[in-house]
Amino acid sequence: MASDCEPALNQAEGRNPTLERYLGALREAKNDSEQFAALLLVTKAVKAGDIDAKTRRRIFDAVGFTFPNRLLTTKEAPDGCPDHVLRALGVALLACFCSDPELATHPQVLNKIPILSTFLTARGDPDDAARRSMIDDTYQCLTAVAGTPRGPRHLIAGGTVSALCQAYLGHGYGFDQALALLVGLLAAAETQCWKEAEPDLLAVLRGLSEDFQKAEDASKFELCQLLPVFLPPTTVPPECLRDLQAGLARILGSKLSSWQRNPALKLAARLAHACGSDWIPAGSSGSKFLALLVNLACVEVRLALEETGTEVKEDVVTACYALMELGIQECTRCEQSLLKEPQKVQLVSIMKEAIGAVIHYLQQVGPEKQKEPFVFASVRILGAWLAEETSSLRKEVCQLLPFLVRYAKTLYEEAEEANDLSQQVANLAISPTTPGPAWPGDALRLLLPGWCHLTVEDGPREILIKEGAPSLLCKYFLQQWELTSPGHDTSVLPDSVEIGLQTCCHIFLNLVVTAPGLIKRDACFTSLMNTLMTSLPALVQQQGRLLLAANVATLGLLMARLLSTSPALQGTPASRGFFAAAILFLSQSHVARPTPGSDQAVLALSPDYEGIWADLQELWFLGMQAFTGCVPLLPWLAPAALRSRWPQELLQLLGSVSPNSVKPEMVAAYQGVLVELARANRLCREAMRLQAGEETASHYRMAALEQCLSEP
């Protein structure tokens, strides 16, 4: 009775009667031979992709992992049966099981990854149908594992990346599947892939680059889309760069449709971000290629942003922004630039028009779009332009400043979302692991250099002040400063943090000089002054941070002149510590250096200052001038300077070197400090006289100092 009902039941459940008979035979098999025969029938009756999940699970319940494991590892096949046939059967069963995501993560599948990987590169008859079927099933297994959340990690650990590289380079059966799976693994776990299989991946990159350079058909456009995936997070091999540049030059030098041109622009952007202009050859061909790149990028930006209502291909335009940044860098490079002066002039004019389009686009951005990654990318390229050029498009820039301040404030207040925006921008067209300048996680850091220039000009400065930019900059500076304070590992901080702090100091210096009333009335600058005072003593002692210390010392000295009536500056421990540190910075800049064959030494830069004096000297002279101005305003400062022995040591230094070795501007700076200290305090005058101050003043023609010391 039951047997009469079974066909009807199978039909009702949608079961395959033939498969059911084979599964029954499999369950009733009494030895390996019978089980092997039944398995052949099962695999013949159904393909993994032709069955539903329930049937797949029933096959697994009937078969399990034990017998497939034996098939994969056996070294003794029955007479007349090639050993790879057994392995092919085992892989076919695993492929069937792996179609179930739950089974694809089963430990019995994951521990087969090393074995499966070896099948990809195993030698054999390329026309053997069973071998080809086994390779297809192997790729199906590995692809199924790669599709699970932790699958890529297991595949990488199991040596699959190297096996896939070798399979692709061998160009045997299924090599296209190897490439597709490699692309998926690199997209999912790029860093880990390169860490485990860098030599093999570089070999693939060399092969793809060579193919790209030689390609004369449509495959070169497909390679444009593929190659960015294989650019390493470390240095790109020179031979690859040569092939990639040559291939791009041929493509971009031709008349193309947008679908052909856009992948080439994105590949060029990746190379520009990773290598700057190092991948472009020097000479006429290189300069023409770079000019072409920037021209095409600017045209694309204008076409995308000037026409209202046009759908913007954000990934392409973001790539064009990266190429424009490369153009800006080369146009502002004084030495070893790829471009000649006429080319620079022409490119600046073209980029100006593209930046105008960017400004036009940003003027249309409403509050609802401010957190979109493409807006962030557009602000980034505008920031790069303003860092070098603020005189052109001045009216348009001034009109946009209120938006830029609000935008920067919004992202500053939501810093976590800003970091995520930076990642999204990088993913638009540039891999975040590609070497090259880091993409800052906040809009304010992008705008700092441009704002530094704009705060010198009356119109833009008034707009920035009106929109609250100074208060925002103070908050930003204090927040960034916390990252460099004790308790934080400064060794892992990107250089951009310290550069951002220095640029903030430059902006504040501009405001001190051009808007002193703002410094006196805005409470945020009092907080800033307190931070500068407490931070400088430790900062001047740190190796490699002299330039930042110079910025902090000079800014603090200039602000102290304006805030001299503040209680915090009336000889408090913090104020005394700050001025002691400032004296240390100012006093250690120069030393007496012996001259061979001469009895007299010469005034020379101390070793720590010598290498960065070009960046430091303006701050040093400004700091000397500011310190001089503080002396009459702070009665306690002259006695403190005397206790530090700075005036005595300064006179001793001048007395030990040849006056001819001291430049006039140095003489003027030293005299300014000494005169104010002498005027402010009788004990200072006496100490200077004891240090042969009058004689030294006469030698250096310091008339003001000589007169001051001659008085009672």
XYZ file of C-alpha atoms in Angstrom:
712
model
C 0.000 0.000 0.000
C 2.811 2.363 0.915
C 4.575 1.690 -2.379
C 1.400 2.604 -4.275
C 1.253 5.954 -2.500
C 4.959 6.871 -2.859
C 4.848 8.062 -6.533
C 1.869 10.279 -5.727
C 3.690 11.660 -2.682
C 6.830 12.347 -4.714
C 4.781 14.127 -7.356
C 2.966 16.174 -4.732
C 6.256 17.276 -3.201
C 7.794 17.972 -6.607
C 10.431 15.280 -6.183
C 12.345 13.700 -9.058
C 11.410 9.969 -9.024
C 14.678 8.980 -10.710
C 16.713 10.894 -8.160
C 14.696 9.331 -5.364
C 15.558 5.830 -6.618
C 19.249 6.694 -6.755
C 19.157 8.184 -3.266
C 17.473 5.007 -2.044
C 20.230 2.956 -3.636
C 22.789 5.188 -1.967
C 21.220 4.714 1.433
C 21.119 0.939 0.982
C 24.686 0.617 -0.355
C 26.619 -2.033 1.584
C 30.183 -1.249 0.466
C 32.329 1.350 -1.281
C 31.695 -0.046 -4.745
C 27.915 0.156 -4.376
C 28.142 3.621 -2.787
C 30.433 4.801 -5.567
C 28.021 3.528 -8.244
C 25.068 5.168 -6.514
C 26.937 8.465 -6.230
C 27.671 8.410 -9.946
C 23.984 7.948 -10.610
C 23.038 10.777 -8.224
C 25.451 13.252 -9.800
C 24.326 12.195 -13.259
C 20.678 12.713 -12.402
C 20.991 16.224 -11.107
C 23.200 19.269 -11.246
C 23.668 21.401 -8.157
C 21.994 24.391 -9.735
C 18.930 22.421 -10.840
C 17.608 21.458 -7.408
C 15.957 23.308 -4.595
C 17.313 23.705 -1.095
C 15.223 20.871 0.382
C 16.421 18.352 -2.202
C 20.011 19.531 -1.766
C 19.705 18.983 1.965
C 18.278 15.487 1.420
C 21.244 14.617 -0.797
C 23.581 15.854 1.912
C 21.720 13.843 4.573
C 22.086 10.752 2.427
C 25.732 11.311 1.500
C 27.320 13.309 4.343
C 30.955 14.400 4.245
C 32.740 11.156 4.974
C 32.631 9.605 1.531
C 33.354 12.874 -0.411
C 36.340 13.371 1.902
C 37.686 9.964 0.951
C 37.093 10.667 -2.742
C 39.081 13.905 -2.565
C 42.069 12.381 -0.802
C 42.248 8.842 -2.183
C 45.409 7.892 -4.046
C 44.250 4.447 -5.191
C 41.513 4.386 -7.808
C 39.765 1.189 -8.997
C 41.235 -0.505 -12.014
C 40.428 1.332 -15.220
C 39.317 4.470 -13.364
C 41.591 7.558 -13.548
C 42.261 8.967 -10.085
C 40.987 12.424 -11.070
C 37.533 10.933 -11.746
C 37.162 10.136 -8.036
C 38.257 13.628 -7.102
C 35.875 15.083 -9.677
C 33.007 13.177 -8.060
C 34.000 14.434 -4.616
C 34.198 18.039 -5.861
C 30.842 17.714 -7.635
C 29.224 16.674 -4.352
C 30.858 19.564 -2.503
C 29.655 21.962 -5.220
C 26.160 20.655 -4.692
C 26.421 21.128 -0.924
C 27.988 24.606 -1.212
C 24.943 25.892 -3.040
C 23.426 25.916 0.454
C 24.949 28.972 2.259
C 24.763 27.123 5.562
C 26.749 24.185 4.206
C 29.232 26.526 2.461
C 30.441 27.622 5.902
C 30.576 24.097 7.338
C 34.015 23.223 8.785
C 34.136 20.138 6.555
C 33.909 22.459 3.526
C 36.301 25.096 4.863
C 39.019 22.560 5.634
C 38.905 21.449 1.990
C 39.965 24.889 0.735
C 43.702 24.003 0.512
C 42.879 20.781 -1.393
C 40.473 22.540 -3.735
C 43.052 25.262 -4.387
C 45.576 22.687 -5.591
C 43.092 21.423 -8.193
C 43.191 24.819 -9.938
C 46.828 24.392 -10.930
C 47.004 20.599 -11.294
C 48.414 19.383 -14.602
C 46.433 17.128 -16.873
C 44.806 16.702 -20.284
C 43.152 20.088 -21.003
C 40.539 18.365 -23.193
C 39.512 15.802 -20.572
C 35.799 16.382 -19.862
C 35.963 15.024 -16.312
C 38.897 17.291 -15.481
C 37.106 20.322 -16.905
C 33.993 19.462 -14.940
C 36.075 19.153 -11.775
C 37.621 22.599 -12.364
C 34.180 24.159 -12.903
C 32.898 22.523 -9.711
C 35.998 23.706 -7.820
C 35.347 27.290 -8.838
C 31.713 26.855 -7.837
C 32.778 25.702 -4.362
C 35.279 28.510 -3.869
C 32.881 31.136 -5.194
C 30.179 29.920 -2.815
C 32.561 30.174 0.138
C 33.678 33.646 -0.990
C 30.048 34.758 -0.901
C 29.729 34.098 2.844
C 30.591 36.787 5.430
C 33.855 35.212 6.607
C 34.520 33.255 3.443
C 37.175 35.547 1.907
C 39.251 35.299 5.077
C 39.142 31.485 4.965
C 40.063 31.421 1.274
C 43.016 33.762 1.794
C 44.284 31.683 4.710
C 43.901 28.528 2.624
C 46.234 29.738 -0.139
C 43.479 30.326 -2.668
C 44.752 33.736 -3.814
C 48.125 32.369 -4.945
C 46.425 29.392 -6.607
C 44.039 31.696 -8.483
C 46.942 33.891 -9.638
C 48.826 30.863 -10.948
C 45.692 29.507 -12.620
C 45.133 32.819 -14.384
C 48.750 33.209 -15.462
C 48.727 29.643 -16.785
C 45.783 30.521 -19.051
C 44.469 26.997 -18.763
C 40.853 25.938 -18.644
C 38.810 28.187 -16.334
C 41.417 30.965 -16.083
C 38.668 33.555 -16.662
C 36.854 32.189 -13.596
C 40.094 32.545 -11.621
C 40.287 36.225 -12.577
C 36.650 36.857 -11.638
C 37.138 35.233 -8.228
C 40.355 37.212 -7.663
C 38.481 40.439 -8.350
C 35.861 39.465 -5.778
C 38.443 38.602 -3.119
C 40.393 41.826 -3.669
C 37.174 43.820 -3.397
C 36.281 42.075 -0.133
C 39.701 41.910 1.568
C 42.301 43.830 -0.447
C 44.855 44.324 2.316
C 44.806 40.685 3.427
C 45.099 39.432 -0.158
C 48.210 41.512 -0.790
C 49.710 40.527 2.533
C 49.361 36.817 1.774
C 50.150 36.714 -1.934
C 51.932 39.890 -3.037
C 54.439 38.246 -5.451
C 51.679 36.336 -7.238
C 49.356 39.342 -7.438
C 52.178 41.485 -8.812
C 52.755 38.836 -11.461
C 49.092 39.123 -12.443
C 49.392 42.926 -12.528
C 52.430 42.654 -14.797
C 50.527 40.357 -17.136
C 47.443 42.594 -17.217
C 49.563 45.723 -17.725
C 51.430 44.143 -20.617
C 48.155 43.005 -22.190
C 46.785 46.525 -21.749
C 49.785 48.108 -23.423
C 49.546 45.748 -26.409
C 45.751 45.615 -26.779
C 44.394 46.976 -30.041
C 40.792 45.818 -29.707
C 37.909 46.463 -27.308
C 39.620 44.399 -24.608
C 41.684 47.472 -23.665
C 38.512 49.156 -22.381
C 37.645 46.096 -20.306
C 41.168 46.102 -18.891
C 40.728 49.760 -17.905
C 37.945 48.664 -15.586
C 39.861 45.661 -14.301
C 43.322 47.120 -13.679
C 42.438 49.461 -10.775
C 41.464 46.415 -8.731
C 44.992 45.004 -9.051
C 46.971 48.121 -8.149
C 48.842 47.251 -4.944
C 48.737 49.131 -1.630
C 52.533 49.300 -1.893
C 54.691 50.607 -4.738
C 53.572 49.828 -8.276
C 56.406 48.158 -10.261
C 58.036 50.584 -12.739
C 57.475 48.276 -15.706
C 53.753 48.226 -14.933
C 53.633 52.009 -14.735
C 55.316 52.278 -18.138
C 52.827 49.882 -19.729
C 49.838 51.547 -18.063
C 50.895 55.034 -19.107
C 51.558 53.914 -22.684
C 48.176 52.196 -22.884
C 46.341 55.204 -21.438
C 48.151 57.579 -23.794
C 46.896 55.617 -26.803
C 43.334 55.430 -25.486
C 42.957 59.033 -24.351
C 44.658 60.356 -27.462
C 41.867 58.870 -29.589
C 38.341 60.026 -30.250
C 36.198 58.084 -27.800
C 32.674 57.750 -26.540
C 32.059 58.350 -22.843
C 31.796 54.641 -21.979
C 35.266 54.147 -23.453
C 36.861 57.271 -21.986
C 35.485 57.156 -18.429
C 37.193 53.914 -17.291
C 40.485 55.282 -18.641
C 40.065 58.499 -16.635
C 39.304 56.484 -13.503
C 42.414 54.339 -14.008
C 44.518 57.461 -14.526
C 43.043 58.938 -11.332
C 44.016 55.849 -9.358
C 47.571 56.115 -10.645
C 47.696 59.848 -9.920
C 46.547 59.281 -6.349
C 48.974 56.412 -5.794
C 52.057 57.816 -7.544
C 51.521 61.524 -8.079
C 53.172 62.334 -11.405
C 55.962 59.752 -11.045
C 54.232 57.393 -13.485
C 54.331 59.990 -16.261
C 57.602 60.098 -18.239
C 59.653 63.279 -18.365
C 60.092 65.162 -21.607
C 57.774 66.356 -24.309
C 55.633 63.215 -24.500
C 55.034 63.221 -20.761
C 54.120 66.912 -20.572
C 51.700 66.540 -23.482
C 50.110 63.500 -21.851
C 49.691 65.299 -18.513
C 48.207 68.344 -20.228
C 45.807 66.056 -22.101
C 44.761 64.330 -18.862
C 43.996 67.586 -17.084
C 42.232 69.025 -20.146
C 39.956 66.006 -20.446
C 39.234 66.050 -16.718
C 38.287 69.746 -16.789
C 36.029 69.283 -19.808
C 34.287 66.365 -18.105
C 33.770 68.406 -14.918
C 32.291 71.330 -16.800
C 29.980 69.137 -18.862
C 28.753 67.391 -15.739
C 28.287 70.407 -13.443
C 27.397 73.376 -15.636
C 24.250 71.910 -17.165
C 21.432 72.013 -14.610
C 19.321 68.862 -14.533
C 22.002 66.618 -16.006
C 22.618 63.410 -14.084
C 26.135 63.602 -12.694
C 28.297 60.491 -12.953
C 29.809 61.061 -9.557
C 32.485 58.363 -9.754
C 33.799 59.761 -13.040
C 33.751 63.382 -11.889
C 35.486 62.417 -8.632
C 38.208 60.747 -10.708
C 38.491 63.950 -12.734
C 38.902 65.900 -9.497
C 41.916 63.713 -8.671
C 43.430 64.504 -12.081
C 42.785 68.206 -11.551
C 44.619 67.984 -8.216
C 47.558 66.483 -10.085
C 47.393 69.423 -12.499
C 47.356 71.919 -9.618
C 50.391 70.255 -8.045
C 52.371 70.310 -11.272
C 51.418 73.891 -12.127
C 52.656 75.078 -8.739
C 55.840 72.999 -8.710
C 58.901 75.152 -9.242
C 61.510 72.433 -9.707
C 61.383 69.344 -11.913
C 57.885 70.038 -13.129
C 56.691 68.032 -16.096
C 55.076 71.152 -17.524
C 56.633 74.122 -19.269
C 55.537 77.625 -18.343
C 53.198 78.161 -21.358
C 51.516 74.829 -20.569
C 51.062 75.876 -16.942
C 49.440 79.157 -17.948
C 47.079 77.356 -20.302
C 46.147 74.670 -17.766
C 45.522 77.202 -14.995
C 43.081 78.984 -17.300
C 41.306 75.722 -18.123
C 41.198 74.612 -14.484
C 39.828 78.001 -13.472
C 36.798 77.373 -15.685
C 36.313 73.907 -14.177
C 36.586 75.305 -10.628
C 33.972 77.856 -11.612
C 31.691 74.941 -12.473
C 32.423 73.336 -9.080
C 31.500 76.587 -7.310
C 28.305 76.788 -9.367
C 27.419 73.252 -8.318
C 28.121 73.895 -4.625
C 25.936 77.017 -4.723
C 22.997 74.760 -5.576
C 23.611 72.320 -2.711
C 20.869 72.424 -0.108
C 21.031 71.206 3.507
C 19.586 67.837 2.517
C 22.598 67.095 0.298
C 25.408 68.285 2.550
C 26.245 64.796 3.778
C 26.565 63.296 0.316
C 30.078 62.068 -0.543
C 30.147 63.859 -3.894
C 29.652 67.215 -2.160
C 32.626 66.369 0.061
C 34.702 65.534 -3.029
C 33.699 68.852 -4.625
C 34.710 70.793 -1.506
C 38.014 68.911 -1.535
C 38.967 70.000 -5.055
C 37.893 73.564 -4.312
C 40.078 73.483 -1.200
C 43.035 72.251 -3.255
C 42.527 75.136 -5.705
C 42.139 77.792 -2.987
C 45.309 76.549 -1.309
C 47.217 77.826 -4.358
C 44.996 80.422 -6.012
C 42.573 82.903 -4.409
C 42.914 85.941 -6.666
C 40.825 84.543 -9.516
C 37.107 83.858 -9.079
C 37.258 86.081 -5.970
C 33.644 87.239 -6.245
C 32.349 83.703 -6.656
C 34.504 82.416 -3.797
C 33.286 85.180 -1.470
C 29.684 84.358 -2.325
C 30.336 80.717 -1.462
C 32.196 81.347 1.825
C 29.048 81.312 4.033
C 28.173 77.868 2.656
C 31.717 76.595 3.187
C 31.747 77.738 6.821
C 28.367 76.139 7.508
C 29.416 72.968 5.715
C 32.686 72.706 7.629
C 30.872 73.347 10.909
C 28.272 70.672 10.177
C 30.888 68.016 9.469
C 33.062 69.107 12.401
C 30.152 68.692 14.782
C 29.424 65.264 13.322
C 33.023 64.051 13.050
C 32.163 60.335 12.847
C 29.926 60.889 9.838
C 32.640 63.048 8.279
C 35.138 60.193 8.510
C 32.603 57.919 6.872
C 32.096 60.524 4.123
C 35.825 60.528 3.470
C 35.746 56.748 3.052
C 32.777 56.982 0.689
C 34.541 59.616 -1.396
C 37.613 57.397 -1.642
C 35.421 54.534 -2.789
C 33.850 56.635 -5.552
C 36.921 56.429 -7.736
C 39.983 55.811 -5.595
C 40.757 52.788 -3.460
C 41.271 53.793 0.187
C 44.252 51.441 0.490
C 46.057 52.823 -2.523
C 49.234 54.621 -1.413
C 49.178 58.364 -1.678
C 47.954 61.343 0.317
C 45.399 60.457 2.910
C 41.883 61.721 2.356
C 41.171 63.909 5.406
C 38.100 62.928 7.376
C 36.936 66.510 7.882
C 36.112 69.293 5.478
C 37.759 71.951 7.618
C 41.244 70.554 7.097
C 40.664 70.702 3.355
C 39.784 74.397 3.570
C 42.480 75.574 6.000
C 45.158 76.523 3.396
C 42.664 78.525 1.349
C 41.280 80.278 4.407
C 44.839 81.113 5.423
C 45.208 83.089 2.187
C 41.747 84.620 2.419
C 42.169 85.961 5.959
C 44.845 88.304 4.608
C 42.267 90.038 2.387
C 39.743 92.457 3.905
C 36.604 91.293 2.088
C 36.913 87.512 2.552
C 38.183 87.987 6.126
C 35.105 90.016 7.104
C 32.829 87.317 5.680
C 34.684 84.553 7.553
C 34.480 86.522 10.810
C 30.785 87.291 10.292
C 30.015 83.603 9.668
C 31.809 82.513 12.845
C 34.858 80.904 11.246
C 37.342 82.068 13.943
C 35.346 80.444 16.743
C 35.056 77.248 14.693
C 38.804 77.280 14.006
C 39.586 77.696 17.721
C 37.408 74.713 18.596
C 38.961 72.700 15.808
C 42.506 73.608 16.878
C 41.831 72.622 20.500
C 40.259 69.339 19.403
C 43.158 68.495 17.097
C 45.652 69.538 19.744
C 44.219 66.924 22.080
C 45.369 64.250 19.612
C 48.987 65.357 20.114
C 48.836 65.713 23.893
C 50.461 63.304 26.395
C 48.542 60.063 26.628
C 48.046 59.840 22.864
C 50.377 57.899 20.588
C 51.602 60.660 18.268
C 53.649 58.183 16.233
C 50.477 56.850 14.577
C 49.076 60.280 13.755
C 49.168 61.258 10.088
C 51.397 64.198 9.186
C 48.274 66.056 8.111
C 47.264 66.564 11.761
C 50.418 68.540 12.550
C 50.261 70.368 9.226
C 46.653 71.295 10.017
C 47.700 72.684 13.404
C 50.435 74.773 11.781
C 47.998 76.133 9.200
C 45.546 77.058 11.960
C 48.367 78.966 13.646
C 49.012 80.859 10.416
C 45.340 81.831 10.183
C 45.358 83.026 13.790
C 48.544 85.010 13.103
C 46.771 86.732 10.222
C 43.844 87.596 12.500
C 46.156 88.891 15.239
C 47.727 91.297 12.755
C 44.634 92.304 10.768
C 41.820 92.010 13.341
C 43.317 92.606 16.813
C 39.950 93.721 18.180
C 38.530 90.284 17.473
C 41.291 88.624 19.530
C 40.535 90.888 22.488
C 36.762 90.478 22.511
C 36.146 86.858 21.472
C 36.345 84.494 24.443
C 37.481 81.595 22.262
C 40.898 83.239 21.912
C 41.317 83.332 25.679
C 40.842 79.561 25.710
C 43.280 79.262 22.835
C 45.869 81.360 24.703
C 45.550 79.144 27.773
C 46.166 76.047 25.648
C 49.211 77.600 23.983
C 50.687 78.539 27.367
C 50.255 75.093 28.907
C 51.423 73.216 25.810
C 54.583 74.998 24.676
C 56.909 73.922 27.551
C 56.559 70.243 26.650
C 56.446 70.894 22.910
C 59.828 72.649 22.684
C 61.468 69.595 24.252
C 60.143 67.144 21.650
C 62.381 66.028 18.820
C 61.173 66.672 15.282
C 58.434 69.139 16.248
C 60.397 72.388 16.130
C 58.301 73.914 13.350
C 55.075 73.378 15.265
C 56.741 74.752 18.405
C 57.775 77.844 16.428
C 54.177 78.403 15.323
C 52.822 77.987 18.854
C 55.497 80.192 20.432
C 55.119 83.007 17.907
C 51.322 82.936 17.976
C 51.317 82.919 21.772
C 53.744 85.862 21.978
C 51.694 87.941 19.548
C 48.456 87.144 21.369
C 50.084 87.933 24.732
C 50.658 91.511 23.558
C 46.933 91.885 22.894
C 45.783 90.033 26.015
C 48.411 91.459 28.376
C 45.780 92.594 30.894
C 44.352 89.091 31.202
C 44.756 87.607 34.713
C 46.252 84.490 33.112
C 49.281 86.528 31.991
C 50.073 88.216 35.284
C 53.001 86.015 36.245
C 50.985 82.843 36.763
C 52.859 79.506 36.636
C 51.396 78.828 33.179
C 52.479 82.206 31.812
C 55.973 81.898 33.305
C 56.333 78.404 31.834
C 55.207 79.647 28.441
C 57.651 82.554 28.285
C 60.498 80.354 29.530
C 59.753 77.943 26.675
C 59.495 80.826 24.193
C 62.910 82.112 25.329
C 64.282 78.611 24.821
C 62.974 78.559 21.249
C 64.312 82.029 20.437
C 67.682 81.630 22.162
C 68.737 78.290 20.723
C 68.497 79.232 17.057
C 72.125 80.348 16.607
C 75.525 79.246 17.869
C 79.141 80.301 17.522
C 80.865 78.093 14.970
C 84.694 77.996 14.785
C 86.230 78.934 11.451
C 89.293 76.972 10.281
C 92.345 79.204 10.101
C 90.709 82.049 12.037
C 90.725 83.064 15.689
C 87.141 84.283 15.529
C 84.068 82.141 15.220
C 81.071 83.008 13.054
C 77.381 83.156 13.902
C 75.700 80.056 12.472
C 72.386 78.236 12.719
C 72.232 75.475 15.284
C 71.840 71.972 13.803
C 68.160 71.569 14.747
C 67.249 74.851 13.080
C 69.476 74.652 10.014
C 67.469 72.148 7.985
C 64.145 73.986 8.378
C 65.290 77.597 8.630
C 63.639 78.499 5.324
C 60.262 77.662 6.897
C 61.257 78.881 10.349
C 62.992 82.218 9.929
C 59.909 84.380 9.393
C 58.342 82.925 12.554
C 61.578 83.449 14.496
C 61.896 87.119 13.548
C 58.200 87.683 14.253
C 58.611 85.935 17.605
C 61.582 88.152 18.525
C 59.544 91.230 17.648
C 56.530 89.977 19.641
C 58.665 89.163 22.688
C 60.140 92.654 22.514
C 56.611 94.097 22.542
C 55.606 91.986 25.562
C 58.447 93.206 27.825
C 57.018 96.685 28.667
C 53.483 95.261 29.017
C 54.370 92.520 31.544
C 56.516 93.904 34.402
C 57.487 90.444 35.643
C 58.899 89.361 32.252
C 62.256 91.231 32.340
C 63.298 89.738 35.710
C 62.221 86.298 34.434
C 64.361 86.750 31.319
C 67.293 87.799 33.475
C 66.929 84.652 35.615
C 67.002 82.573 32.430
C 70.357 84.271 31.606
C 69.181 84.913 28.045
C 70.406 88.548 27.824
C 73.807 87.605 29.278
C 74.212 84.601 26.968
C 73.098 86.628 23.980
C 75.756 89.259 24.617
C 78.307 86.525 25.222
C 77.380 84.939 21.866
C 77.720 88.250 20.020
C 81.046 88.901 21.702
C 82.464 85.540 20.626
C 81.743 85.831 16.890
C 82.882 88.121 14.123
C 80.477 91.079 13.718
C 80.771 90.620 9.951
C 79.108 87.200 10.270
C 75.948 88.665 11.846
C 73.466 89.927 9.281
C 71.891 93.364 9.817
C 68.428 91.916 10.377
C 69.831 89.682 13.127
C 71.539 92.671 14.757
C 68.248 94.583 14.693
C 66.305 91.645 16.229
C 68.842 91.129 19.012
C 69.072 94.867 19.775
C 65.282 95.136 20.008
C 65.091 92.483 22.752
C 68.130 93.753 24.665
C 66.997 97.397 24.609
C 63.506 96.602 25.965
C 64.907 94.357 28.707
C 67.424 97.065 29.675
C 64.775 99.779 29.748
C 62.350 97.665 31.767
C 64.672 96.586 34.581
C 67.703 98.112 36.353
C 69.120 94.669 37.203
C 69.033 93.750 33.519
C 71.042 96.846 32.669
C 73.621 96.008 35.323
C 73.912 92.406 34.153
C 74.433 93.564 30.571
C 77.139 96.006 31.590
C 78.930 93.212 33.458
C 78.772 91.169 30.232
C 80.587 93.922 28.282
C 77.280 95.076 26.860
C 78.445 98.610 26.021
C 81.496 97.362 24.175
C 79.464 94.768 22.255
C 76.858 97.390 21.374
C 79.612 99.602 19.997
C 81.085 96.790 17.884
C 77.698 96.054 16.339
C 76.691 99.719 16.035
C 73.702 99.160 18.311
C 73.249 102.847 19.081
C 70.000 102.434 21.007
C 71.453 99.730 23.255
C 74.680 101.664 23.781
C 72.759 104.746 24.861
C 70.457 102.761 27.160
C 73.364 101.057 28.936
C 75.180 104.376 29.375
C 72.301 105.723 31.448
C 72.129 105.112 35.240
